[in-house]
Amino acid sequence: MYITKRDLGIAAFTACVTVTCIFAASPKAILDSSIFDWNDMESKTTKTGAVRTVFRSQTATLKELECHITTLNPGDSSHPPHKHPEEEIIIIKEGTVEALVNGKMKQVGPGSVIFQASNQMHSIKNVGTTPTTYHVFSWHSAGMGK
């Protein structure tokens, strides 16, 4: 009995499928209690201002929890109106924004909190004369599509 090219091909395919399944099934690191110091966060320049990625990770109760901090230049929007399945909370740190919520535009400033429900159109624009900065939190529950 000898090994054919077909046998080798089937063995290689089976090995690849097995390794892929092992890595796909392995749990991701779960976000532990943490402190994220503003001074340690890398600010990346964007065409509309800057962004700081704080974390994007699985937690003990969520498939994914994400936080980033956006700084928008005066007159700029982070993106055109859009919607997605995950919910978001936006906390305005500084500046004045105009937010699309429930089909209406509303201006709010520092300390304001915006909740964007699942699959509802939303947007945010800096309508002030100085940069505006806000924190964004979003999450994916188990069983929720990306």
PDB file of N, CA and C in Angstrom, residues 29-134:
ATOM      1  N   ALA A  29      -9.545  36.899  24.748  1.00  0.00           N
ATOM      2  CA  ALA A  29      -9.241  37.450  26.065  1.00  0.00           C
ATOM      3  C   ALA A  29     -10.422  38.300  26.536  1.00  0.00           C
ATOM      4  N   ILE A  30     -10.793  38.126  27.779  1.00  0.00           N
ATOM      5  CA  ILE A  30     -11.901  38.885  28.356  1.00  0.00           C
ATOM      6  C   ILE A  30     -11.337  40.124  29.052  1.00  0.00           C
ATOM      7  N   LEU A  31     -11.958  41.269  28.768  1.00  0.00           N
ATOM      8  CA  LEU A  31     -11.526  42.528  29.365  1.00  0.00           C
ATOM      9  C   LEU A  31     -11.678  42.455  30.870  1.00  0.00           C
ATOM     10  N   ASP A  32     -10.591  42.703  31.573  1.00  0.00           N
ATOM     11  CA  ASP A  32     -10.574  42.699  33.030  1.00  0.00           C
ATOM     12  C   ASP A  32     -10.767  44.128  33.511  1.00  0.00           C
ATOM     13  N   SER A  33     -11.051  44.317  34.780  1.00  0.00           N
ATOM     14  CA  SER A  33     -11.130  45.664  35.337  1.00  0.00           C
ATOM     15  C   SER A  33      -9.839  46.391  34.987  1.00  0.00           C
ATOM     16  N   SER A  34      -9.970  47.618  34.497  1.00  0.00           N
ATOM     17  CA  SER A  34      -8.817  48.338  33.963  1.00  0.00           C
ATOM     18  C   SER A  34      -8.958  49.831  34.160  1.00  0.00           C
ATOM     19  N   ILE A  35      -7.848  50.531  34.053  1.00  0.00           N
ATOM     20  CA  ILE A  35      -7.813  51.989  34.022  1.00  0.00           C
ATOM     21  C   ILE A  35      -7.155  52.380  32.710  1.00  0.00           C
ATOM     22  N   PHE A  36      -7.754  53.319  32.012  1.00  0.00           N
ATOM     23  CA  PHE A  36      -7.213  53.811  30.752  1.00  0.00           C
ATOM     24  C   PHE A  36      -6.912  55.294  30.929  1.00  0.00           C
ATOM     25  N   ASP A  37      -5.638  55.618  31.098  1.00  0.00           N
ATOM     26  CA  ASP A  37      -5.193  56.984  31.362  1.00  0.00           C
ATOM     27  C   ASP A  37      -5.159  57.778  30.055  1.00  0.00           C
ATOM     28  N   TRP A  38      -5.827  58.927  30.048  1.00  0.00           N
ATOM     29  CA  TRP A  38      -5.881  59.798  28.872  1.00  0.00           C
ATOM     30  C   TRP A  38      -4.479  60.066  28.319  1.00  0.00           C
ATOM     31  N   ASN A  39      -3.525  60.267  29.197  1.00  0.00           N
ATOM     32  CA  ASN A  39      -2.163  60.597  28.772  1.00  0.00           C
ATOM     33  C   ASN A  39      -1.441  59.425  28.110  1.00  0.00           C
ATOM     34  N   ASP A  40      -1.941  58.206  28.309  1.00  0.00           N
ATOM     35  CA  ASP A  40      -1.322  57.030  27.702  1.00  0.00           C
ATOM     36  C   ASP A  40      -1.982  56.619  26.384  1.00  0.00           C
ATOM     37  N   MET A  41      -3.093  57.247  26.033  1.00  0.00           N
ATOM     38  CA  MET A  41      -3.819  56.884  24.820  1.00  0.00           C
ATOM     39  C   MET A  41      -3.200  57.535  23.592  1.00  0.00           C
ATOM     40  N   GLU A  42      -2.996  56.723  22.564  1.00  0.00           N
ATOM     41  CA  GLU A  42      -2.449  57.248  21.314  1.00  0.00           C
ATOM     42  C   GLU A  42      -3.554  57.944  20.519  1.00  0.00           C
ATOM     43  N   SER A  43      -3.304  59.180  20.135  1.00  0.00           N
ATOM     44  CA  SER A  43      -4.240  59.936  19.318  1.00  0.00           C
ATOM     45  C   SER A  43      -3.838  59.783  17.854  1.00  0.00           C
ATOM     46  N   LYS A  44      -4.776  59.289  17.040  1.00  0.00           N
ATOM     47  CA  LYS A  44      -4.508  59.130  15.607  1.00  0.00           C
ATOM     48  C   LYS A  44      -5.273  60.204  14.850  1.00  0.00           C
ATOM     49  N   THR A  45      -4.564  60.956  14.036  1.00  0.00           N
ATOM     50  CA  THR A  45      -5.177  62.011  13.244  1.00  0.00           C
ATOM     51  C   THR A  45      -6.058  61.401  12.154  1.00  0.00           C
ATOM     52  N   THR A  46      -7.246  61.999  11.968  1.00  0.00           N
ATOM     53  CA  THR A  46      -8.159  61.600  10.901  1.00  0.00           C
ATOM     54  C   THR A  46      -8.414  62.820  10.024  1.00  0.00           C
ATOM     55  N   LYS A  47      -9.153  62.651   8.941  1.00  0.00           N
ATOM     56  CA  LYS A  47      -9.427  63.792   8.059  1.00  0.00           C
ATOM     57  C   LYS A  47     -10.384  64.799   8.711  1.00  0.00           C
ATOM     58  N   THR A  48     -11.078  64.372   9.783  1.00  0.00           N
ATOM     59  CA  THR A  48     -12.022  65.267  10.449  1.00  0.00           C
ATOM     60  C   THR A  48     -11.584  65.660  11.860  1.00  0.00           C
ATOM     61  N   GLY A  49     -10.413  65.193  12.303  1.00  0.00           N
ATOM     62  CA  GLY A  49      -9.945  65.504  13.656  1.00  0.00           C
ATOM     63  C   GLY A  49      -8.988  64.453  14.166  1.00  0.00           C
ATOM     64  N   ALA A  50      -9.443  63.678  15.173  1.00  0.00           N
ATOM     65  CA  ALA A  50      -8.588  62.638  15.755  1.00  0.00           C
ATOM     66  C   ALA A  50      -9.456  61.599  16.448  1.00  0.00           C
ATOM     67  N   VAL A  51      -8.852  60.417  16.677  1.00  0.00           N
ATOM     68  CA  VAL A  51      -9.555  59.355  17.392  1.00  0.00           C
ATOM     69  C   VAL A  51      -8.569  58.650  18.321  1.00  0.00           C
ATOM     70  N   ARG A  52      -9.057  58.276  19.482  1.00  0.00           N
ATOM     71  CA  ARG A  52      -8.307  57.470  20.443  1.00  0.00           C
ATOM     72  C   ARG A  52      -9.117  56.197  20.670  1.00  0.00           C
ATOM     73  N   THR A  53      -8.543  55.033  20.361  1.00  0.00           N
ATOM     74  CA  THR A  53      -9.205  53.770  20.648  1.00  0.00           C
ATOM     75  C   THR A  53      -8.855  53.387  22.075  1.00  0.00           C
ATOM     76  N   VAL A  54      -9.862  53.267  22.914  1.00  0.00           N
ATOM     77  CA  VAL A  54      -9.632  52.940  24.319  1.00  0.00           C
ATOM     78  C   VAL A  54      -9.592  51.420  24.482  1.00  0.00           C
ATOM     79  N   PHE A  55     -10.659  50.736  24.048  1.00  0.00           N
ATOM     80  CA  PHE A  55     -10.673  49.273  24.074  1.00  0.00           C
ATOM     81  C   PHE A  55     -11.738  48.765  23.125  1.00  0.00           C
ATOM     82  N   ARG A  56     -11.583  47.530  22.724  1.00  0.00           N
ATOM     83  CA  ARG A  56     -12.560  46.802  21.905  1.00  0.00           C
ATOM     84  C   ARG A  56     -12.326  45.341  22.234  1.00  0.00           C
ATOM     85  N   SER A  57     -13.177  44.793  23.129  1.00  0.00           N
ATOM     86  CA  SER A  57     -12.895  43.471  23.662  1.00  0.00           C
ATOM     87  C   SER A  57     -14.158  42.770  24.126  1.00  0.00           C
ATOM     88  N   GLN A  58     -14.045  41.469  24.255  1.00  0.00           N
ATOM     89  CA  GLN A  58     -15.084  40.674  24.881  1.00  0.00           C
ATOM     90  C   GLN A  58     -15.045  40.953  26.375  1.00  0.00           C
ATOM     91  N   THR A  59     -16.203  40.887  27.027  1.00  0.00           N
ATOM     92  CA  THR A  59     -16.262  41.000  28.489  1.00  0.00           C
ATOM     93  C   THR A  59     -16.930  39.736  29.030  1.00  0.00           C
ATOM     94  N   ALA A  60     -17.080  39.660  30.330  1.00  0.00           N
ATOM     95  CA  ALA A  60     -17.712  38.489  30.936  1.00  0.00           C
ATOM     96  C   ALA A  60     -19.167  38.348  30.494  1.00  0.00           C
ATOM     97  N   THR A  61     -19.835  39.454  30.123  1.00  0.00           N
ATOM     98  CA  THR A  61     -21.247  39.386  29.762  1.00  0.00           C
ATOM     99  C   THR A  61     -21.559  39.833  28.337  1.00  0.00           C
ATOM    100  N   LEU A  62     -20.568  40.356  27.609  1.00  0.00           N
ATOM    101  CA  LEU A  62     -20.798  40.847  26.254  1.00  0.00           C
ATOM    102  C   LEU A  62     -19.844  40.208  25.255  1.00  0.00           C
ATOM    103  N   LYS A  63     -20.342  39.990  24.049  1.00  0.00           N
ATOM    104  CA  LYS A  63     -19.509  39.489  22.963  1.00  0.00           C
ATOM    105  C   LYS A  63     -18.416  40.515  22.639  1.00  0.00           C
ATOM    106  N   GLU A  64     -18.777  41.803  22.708  1.00  0.00           N
ATOM    107  CA  GLU A  64     -17.799  42.869  22.480  1.00  0.00           C
ATOM    108  C   GLU A  64     -18.278  44.157  23.129  1.00  0.00           C
ATOM    109  N   LEU A  65     -17.367  44.837  23.801  1.00  0.00           N
ATOM    110  CA  LEU A  65     -17.595  46.172  24.346  1.00  0.00           C
ATOM    111  C   LEU A  65     -16.522  47.064  23.737  1.00  0.00           C
ATOM    112  N   GLU A  66     -16.947  48.192  23.193  1.00  0.00           N
ATOM    113  CA  GLU A  66     -15.997  49.073  22.510  1.00  0.00           C
ATOM    114  C   GLU A  66     -16.126  50.489  23.037  1.00  0.00           C
ATOM    115  N   CYS A  67     -14.988  51.158  23.189  1.00  0.00           N
ATOM    116  CA  CYS A  67     -14.964  52.572  23.569  1.00  0.00           C
ATOM    117  C   CYS A  67     -13.895  53.272  22.747  1.00  0.00           C
ATOM    118  N   HIS A  68     -14.265  54.394  22.163  1.00  0.00           N
ATOM    119  CA  HIS A  68     -13.283  55.258  21.510  1.00  0.00           C
ATOM    120  C   HIS A  68     -13.640  56.705  21.813  1.00  0.00           C
ATOM    121  N   ILE A  69     -12.679  57.573  21.628  1.00  0.00           N
ATOM    122  CA  ILE A  69     -12.874  58.992  21.878  1.00  0.00           C
ATOM    123  C   ILE A  69     -12.564  59.732  20.585  1.00  0.00           C
ATOM    124  N   THR A  70     -13.536  60.496  20.128  1.00  0.00           N
ATOM    125  CA  THR A  70     -13.389  61.231  18.879  1.00  0.00           C
ATOM    126  C   THR A  70     -13.257  62.716  19.159  1.00  0.00           C
ATOM    127  N   THR A  71     -12.372  63.375  18.435  1.00  0.00           N
ATOM    128  CA  THR A  71     -12.278  64.832  18.428  1.00  0.00           C
ATOM    129  C   THR A  71     -12.596  65.281  17.012  1.00  0.00           C
ATOM    130  N   LEU A  72     -13.614  66.138  16.879  1.00  0.00           N
ATOM    131  CA  LEU A  72     -14.026  66.640  15.571  1.00  0.00           C
ATOM    132  C   LEU A  72     -13.632  68.097  15.426  1.00  0.00           C
ATOM    133  N   ASN A  73     -13.108  68.440  14.258  1.00  0.00           N
ATOM    134  CA  ASN A  73     -12.804  69.828  13.940  1.00  0.00           C
ATOM    135  C   ASN A  73     -14.104  70.601  13.749  1.00  0.00           C
ATOM    136  N   PRO A  74     -14.086  71.927  13.961  1.00  0.00           N
ATOM    137  CA  PRO A  74     -15.292  72.734  13.745  1.00  0.00           C
ATOM    138  C   PRO A  74     -15.863  72.515  12.344  1.00  0.00           C
ATOM    139  N   GLY A  75     -17.178  72.308  12.279  1.00  0.00           N
ATOM    140  CA  GLY A  75     -17.863  72.132  11.004  1.00  0.00           C
ATOM    141  C   GLY A  75     -17.844  70.718  10.456  1.00  0.00           C
ATOM    142  N   ASP A  76     -17.087  69.818  11.064  1.00  0.00           N
ATOM    143  CA  ASP A  76     -16.970  68.452  10.540  1.00  0.00           C
ATOM    144  C   ASP A  76     -17.949  67.486  11.205  1.00  0.00           C
ATOM    145  N   SER A  77     -18.319  66.441  10.437  1.00  0.00           N
ATOM    146  CA  SER A  77     -19.116  65.318  10.931  1.00  0.00           C
ATOM    147  C   SER A  77     -18.219  64.090  10.974  1.00  0.00           C
ATOM    148  N   SER A  78     -18.502  63.187  11.891  1.00  0.00           N
ATOM    149  CA  SER A  78     -17.702  61.965  11.948  1.00  0.00           C
ATOM    150  C   SER A  78     -18.029  61.046  10.780  1.00  0.00           C
ATOM    151  N   HIS A  79     -19.275  61.074  10.309  1.00  0.00           N
ATOM    152  CA  HIS A  79     -19.726  60.242   9.196  1.00  0.00           C
ATOM    153  C   HIS A  79     -21.112  60.704   8.792  1.00  0.00           C
ATOM    154  N   PRO A  80     -21.557  60.334   7.594  1.00  0.00           N
ATOM    155  CA  PRO A  80     -22.936  60.671   7.207  1.00  0.00           C
ATOM    156  C   PRO A  80     -23.927  59.875   8.057  1.00  0.00           C
ATOM    157  N   PRO A  81     -25.201  60.287   8.078  1.00  0.00           N
ATOM    158  CA  PRO A  81     -26.191  59.527   8.837  1.00  0.00           C
ATOM    159  C   PRO A  81     -26.161  58.051   8.434  1.00  0.00           C
ATOM    160  N   HIS A  82     -26.202  57.183   9.434  1.00  0.00           N
ATOM    161  CA  HIS A  82     -26.173  55.745   9.201  1.00  0.00           C
ATOM    162  C   HIS A  82     -26.839  55.033  10.375  1.00  0.00           C
ATOM    163  N   LYS A  83     -26.989  53.703  10.263  1.00  0.00           N
ATOM    164  CA  LYS A  83     -27.534  52.912  11.364  1.00  0.00           C
ATOM    165  C   LYS A  83     -26.812  51.574  11.410  1.00  0.00           C
ATOM    166  N   HIS A  84     -26.865  50.929  12.580  1.00  0.00           N
ATOM    167  CA  HIS A  84     -26.237  49.621  12.773  1.00  0.00           C
ATOM    168  C   HIS A  84     -26.944  48.915  13.925  1.00  0.00           C
ATOM    169  N   PRO A  85     -26.773  47.595  14.045  1.00  0.00           N
ATOM    170  CA  PRO A  85     -27.511  46.853  15.072  1.00  0.00           C
ATOM    171  C   PRO A  85     -27.090  47.173  16.505  1.00  0.00           C
ATOM    172  N   GLU A  86     -25.830  47.513  16.734  1.00  0.00           N
ATOM    173  CA  GLU A  86     -25.411  47.797  18.104  1.00  0.00           C
ATOM    174  C   GLU A  86     -25.910  49.163  18.565  1.00  0.00           C
ATOM    175  N   GLU A  87     -26.154  49.257  19.856  1.00  0.00           N
ATOM    176  CA  GLU A  87     -26.566  50.521  20.466  1.00  0.00           C
ATOM    177  C   GLU A  87     -25.310  51.297  20.846  1.00  0.00           C
ATOM    178  N   GLU A  88     -25.460  52.612  20.995  1.00  0.00           N
ATOM    179  CA  GLU A  88     -24.322  53.467  21.357  1.00  0.00           C
ATOM    180  C   GLU A  88     -24.738  54.477  22.414  1.00  0.00           C
ATOM    181  N   ILE A  89     -23.783  54.788  23.242  1.00  0.00           N
ATOM    182  CA  ILE A  89     -23.919  55.925  24.152  1.00  0.00           C
ATOM    183  C   ILE A  89     -22.768  56.865  23.843  1.00  0.00           C
ATOM    184  N   ILE A  90     -23.084  58.150  23.667  1.00  0.00           N
ATOM    185  CA  ILE A  90     -22.083  59.172  23.381  1.00  0.00           C
ATOM    186  C   ILE A  90     -22.143  60.194  24.508  1.00  0.00           C
ATOM    187  N   ILE A  91     -20.987  60.502  25.081  1.00  0.00           N
ATOM    188  CA  ILE A  91     -20.899  61.489  26.156  1.00  0.00           C
ATOM    189  C   ILE A  91     -20.028  62.640  25.662  1.00  0.00           C
ATOM    190  N   ILE A  92     -20.599  63.830  25.620  1.00  0.00           N
ATOM    191  CA  ILE A  92     -19.879  65.003  25.123  1.00  0.00           C
ATOM    192  C   ILE A  92     -18.945  65.515  26.216  1.00  0.00           C
ATOM    193  N   LYS A  93     -17.649  65.541  25.900  1.00  0.00           N
ATOM    194  CA  LYS A  93     -16.639  66.038  26.850  1.00  0.00           C
ATOM    195  C   LYS A  93     -16.484  67.549  26.733  1.00  0.00           C
ATOM    196  N   GLU A  94     -16.359  68.030  25.481  1.00  0.00           N
ATOM    197  CA  GLU A  94     -16.184  69.475  25.252  1.00  0.00           C
ATOM    198  C   GLU A  94     -16.680  69.834  23.869  1.00  0.00           C
ATOM    199  N   GLY A  95     -17.134  71.075  23.724  1.00  0.00           N
ATOM    200  CA  GLY A  95     -17.612  71.553  22.441  1.00  0.00           C
ATOM    201  C   GLY A  95     -19.118  71.438  22.313  1.00  0.00           C
ATOM    202  N   THR A  96     -19.612  71.788  21.121  1.00  0.00           N
ATOM    203  CA  THR A  96     -21.051  71.758  20.839  1.00  0.00           C
ATOM    204  C   THR A  96     -21.283  70.915  19.598  1.00  0.00           C
ATOM    205  N   VAL A  97     -22.192  69.954  19.712  1.00  0.00           N
ATOM    206  CA  VAL A  97     -22.508  69.089  18.575  1.00  0.00           C
ATOM    207  C   VAL A  97     -23.976  69.208  18.212  1.00  0.00           C
ATOM    208  N   GLU A  98     -24.249  68.843  16.970  1.00  0.00           N
ATOM    209  CA  GLU A  98     -25.618  68.689  16.510  1.00  0.00           C
ATOM    210  C   GLU A  98     -25.778  67.203  16.217  1.00  0.00           C
ATOM    211  N   ALA A  99     -26.737  66.575  16.884  1.00  0.00           N
ATOM    212  CA  ALA A  99     -26.920  65.131  16.750  1.00  0.00           C
ATOM    213  C   ALA A  99     -28.276  64.820  16.133  1.00  0.00           C
ATOM    214  N   LEU A 100     -28.284  63.828  15.241  1.00  0.00           N
ATOM    215  CA  LEU A 100     -29.521  63.315  14.671  1.00  0.00           C
ATOM    216  C   LEU A 100     -29.998  62.175  15.568  1.00  0.00           C
ATOM    217  N   VAL A 101     -31.160  62.375  16.197  1.00  0.00           N
ATOM    218  CA  VAL A 101     -31.755  61.382  17.093  1.00  0.00           C
ATOM    219  C   VAL A 101     -33.259  61.355  16.817  1.00  0.00           C
ATOM    220  N   ASN A 102     -33.801  60.169  16.561  1.00  0.00           N
ATOM    221  CA  ASN A 102     -35.231  60.012  16.277  1.00  0.00           C
ATOM    222  C   ASN A 102     -35.702  60.921  15.148  1.00  0.00           C
ATOM    223  N   GLY A 103     -34.864  61.093  14.129  1.00  0.00           N
ATOM    224  CA  GLY A 103     -35.232  61.895  12.962  1.00  0.00           C
ATOM    225  C   GLY A 103     -35.143  63.391  13.163  1.00  0.00           C
ATOM    226  N   LYS A 104     -34.672  63.842  14.335  1.00  0.00           N
ATOM    227  CA  LYS A 104     -34.580  65.278  14.618  1.00  0.00           C
ATOM    228  C   LYS A 104     -33.148  65.662  14.963  1.00  0.00           C
ATOM    229  N   MET A 105     -32.752  66.867  14.555  1.00  0.00           N
ATOM    230  CA  MET A 105     -31.432  67.399  14.892  1.00  0.00           C
ATOM    231  C   MET A 105     -31.556  68.210  16.186  1.00  0.00           C
ATOM    232  N   LYS A 106     -30.592  68.022  17.089  1.00  0.00           N
ATOM    233  CA  LYS A 106     -30.600  68.771  18.355  1.00  0.00           C
ATOM    234  C   LYS A 106     -29.167  69.123  18.719  1.00  0.00           C
ATOM    235  N   GLN A 107     -28.955  70.363  19.185  1.00  0.00           N
ATOM    236  CA  GLN A 107     -27.637  70.793  19.628  1.00  0.00           C
ATOM    237  C   GLN A 107     -27.491  70.555  21.126  1.00  0.00           C
ATOM    238  N   VAL A 108     -26.327  70.003  21.509  1.00  0.00           N
ATOM    239  CA  VAL A 108     -26.031  69.774  22.925  1.00  0.00           C
ATOM    240  C   VAL A 108     -24.550  70.049  23.169  1.00  0.00           C
ATOM    241  N   GLY A 109     -24.210  70.270  24.436  1.00  0.00           N
ATOM    242  CA  GLY A 109     -22.832  70.596  24.791  1.00  0.00           C
ATOM    243  C   GLY A 109     -22.256  69.696  25.867  1.00  0.00           C
ATOM    244  N   PRO A 110     -21.181  70.154  26.515  1.00  0.00           N
ATOM    245  CA  PRO A 110     -20.445  69.349  27.495  1.00  0.00           C
ATOM    246  C   PRO A 110     -21.335  68.734  28.573  1.00  0.00           C
ATOM    247  N   GLY A 111     -21.065  67.462  28.850  1.00  0.00           N
ATOM    248  CA  GLY A 111     -21.818  66.740  29.869  1.00  0.00           C
ATOM    249  C   GLY A 111     -23.068  66.062  29.330  1.00  0.00           C
ATOM    250  N   SER A 112     -23.473  66.399  28.117  1.00  0.00           N
ATOM    251  CA  SER A 112     -24.680  65.796  27.539  1.00  0.00           C
ATOM    252  C   SER A 112     -24.415  64.346  27.159  1.00  0.00           C
ATOM    253  N   VAL A 113     -25.473  63.540  27.227  1.00  0.00           N
ATOM    254  CA  VAL A 113     -25.395  62.119  26.894  1.00  0.00           C
ATOM    255  C   VAL A 113     -26.406  61.838  25.790  1.00  0.00           C
ATOM    256  N   ILE A 114     -25.950  61.134  24.760  1.00  0.00           N
ATOM    257  CA  ILE A 114     -26.805  60.762  23.633  1.00  0.00           C
ATOM    258  C   ILE A 114     -26.873  59.241  23.595  1.00  0.00           C
ATOM    259  N   PHE A 115     -28.090  58.698  23.528  1.00  0.00           N
ATOM    260  CA  PHE A 115     -28.272  57.255  23.358  1.00  0.00           C
ATOM    261  C   PHE A 115     -28.796  57.018  21.954  1.00  0.00           C
ATOM    262  N   GLN A 116     -28.113  56.180  21.187  1.00  0.00           N
ATOM    263  CA  GLN A 116     -28.543  55.814  19.841  1.00  0.00           C
ATOM    264  C   GLN A 116     -29.032  54.367  19.888  1.00  0.00           C
ATOM    265  N   ALA A 117     -30.323  54.170  19.648  1.00  0.00           N
ATOM    266  CA  ALA A 117     -30.920  52.834  19.693  1.00  0.00           C
ATOM    267  C   ALA A 117     -30.527  52.020  18.466  1.00  0.00           C
ATOM    268  N   SER A 118     -30.703  50.737  18.570  1.00  0.00           N
ATOM    269  CA  SER A 118     -30.377  49.804  17.500  1.00  0.00           C
ATOM    270  C   SER A 118     -31.146  50.132  16.223  1.00  0.00           C
ATOM    271  N   ASN A 119     -30.411  50.121  15.105  1.00  0.00           N
ATOM    272  CA  ASN A 119     -30.986  50.285  13.767  1.00  0.00           C
ATOM    273  C   ASN A 119     -31.775  51.572  13.560  1.00  0.00           C
ATOM    274  N   GLN A 120     -31.377  52.655  14.228  1.00  0.00           N
ATOM    275  CA  GLN A 120     -31.978  53.965  13.986  1.00  0.00           C
ATOM    276  C   GLN A 120     -30.923  54.889  13.379  1.00  0.00           C
ATOM    277  N   MET A 121     -31.341  55.678  12.392  1.00  0.00           N
ATOM    278  CA  MET A 121     -30.419  56.606  11.739  1.00  0.00           C
ATOM    279  C   MET A 121     -29.884  57.605  12.765  1.00  0.00           C
ATOM    280  N   HIS A 122     -28.572  57.858  12.673  1.00  0.00           N
ATOM    281  CA  HIS A 122     -27.969  58.831  13.570  1.00  0.00           C
ATOM    282  C   HIS A 122     -26.717  59.432  12.936  1.00  0.00           C
ATOM    283  N   SER A 123     -26.349  60.595  13.434  1.00  0.00           N
ATOM    284  CA  SER A 123     -25.124  61.280  12.999  1.00  0.00           C
ATOM    285  C   SER A 123     -24.765  62.297  14.066  1.00  0.00           C
ATOM    286  N   ILE A 124     -23.545  62.835  13.939  1.00  0.00           N
ATOM    287  CA  ILE A 124     -23.093  63.851  14.878  1.00  0.00           C
ATOM    288  C   ILE A 124     -22.161  64.806  14.139  1.00  0.00           C
ATOM    289  N   LYS A 125     -22.309  66.106  14.407  1.00  0.00           N
ATOM    290  CA  LYS A 125     -21.513  67.135  13.726  1.00  0.00           C
ATOM    291  C   LYS A 125     -21.089  68.183  14.739  1.00  0.00           C
ATOM    292  N   ASN A 126     -19.854  68.656  14.612  1.00  0.00           N
ATOM    293  CA  ASN A 126     -19.370  69.754  15.449  1.00  0.00           C
ATOM    294  C   ASN A 126     -19.903  71.047  14.857  1.00  0.00           C
ATOM    295  N   VAL A 127     -20.803  71.722  15.586  1.00  0.00           N
ATOM    296  CA  VAL A 127     -21.374  72.989  15.118  1.00  0.00           C
ATOM    297  C   VAL A 127     -20.780  74.184  15.854  1.00  0.00           C
ATOM    298  N   GLY A 128     -19.740  73.930  16.678  1.00  0.00           N
ATOM    299  CA  GLY A 128     -19.093  75.009  17.405  1.00  0.00           C
ATOM    300  C   GLY A 128     -17.920  75.597  16.630  1.00  0.00           C
ATOM    301  N   THR A 129     -17.209  76.502  17.296  1.00  0.00           N
ATOM    302  CA  THR A 129     -16.058  77.172  16.672  1.00  0.00           C
ATOM    303  C   THR A 129     -14.733  76.597  17.160  1.00  0.00           C
ATOM    304  N   THR A 130     -14.794  75.636  18.056  1.00  0.00           N
ATOM    305  CA  THR A 130     -13.588  74.975  18.575  1.00  0.00           C
ATOM    306  C   THR A 130     -13.746  73.469  18.397  1.00  0.00           C
ATOM    307  N   PRO A 131     -12.664  72.694  18.490  1.00  0.00           N
ATOM    308  CA  PRO A 131     -12.812  71.236  18.402  1.00  0.00           C
ATOM    309  C   PRO A 131     -13.764  70.720  19.485  1.00  0.00           C
ATOM    310  N   THR A 132     -14.474  69.662  19.164  1.00  0.00           N
ATOM    311  CA  THR A 132     -15.340  69.000  20.135  1.00  0.00           C
ATOM    312  C   THR A 132     -14.836  67.580  20.346  1.00  0.00           C
ATOM    313  N   THR A 133     -14.922  67.115  21.576  1.00  0.00           N
ATOM    314  CA  THR A 133     -14.460  65.768  21.911  1.00  0.00           C
ATOM    315  C   THR A 133     -15.586  65.029  22.618  1.00  0.00           C
ATOM    316  N   TYR A 134     -15.785  63.762  22.230  1.00  0.00           N
ATOM    317  CA  TYR A 134     -16.822  62.949  22.870  1.00  0.00           C
ATOM    318  C   TYR A 134     -16.377  61.499  22.970  1.00  0.00           C
TER     319      TYR A 134
END
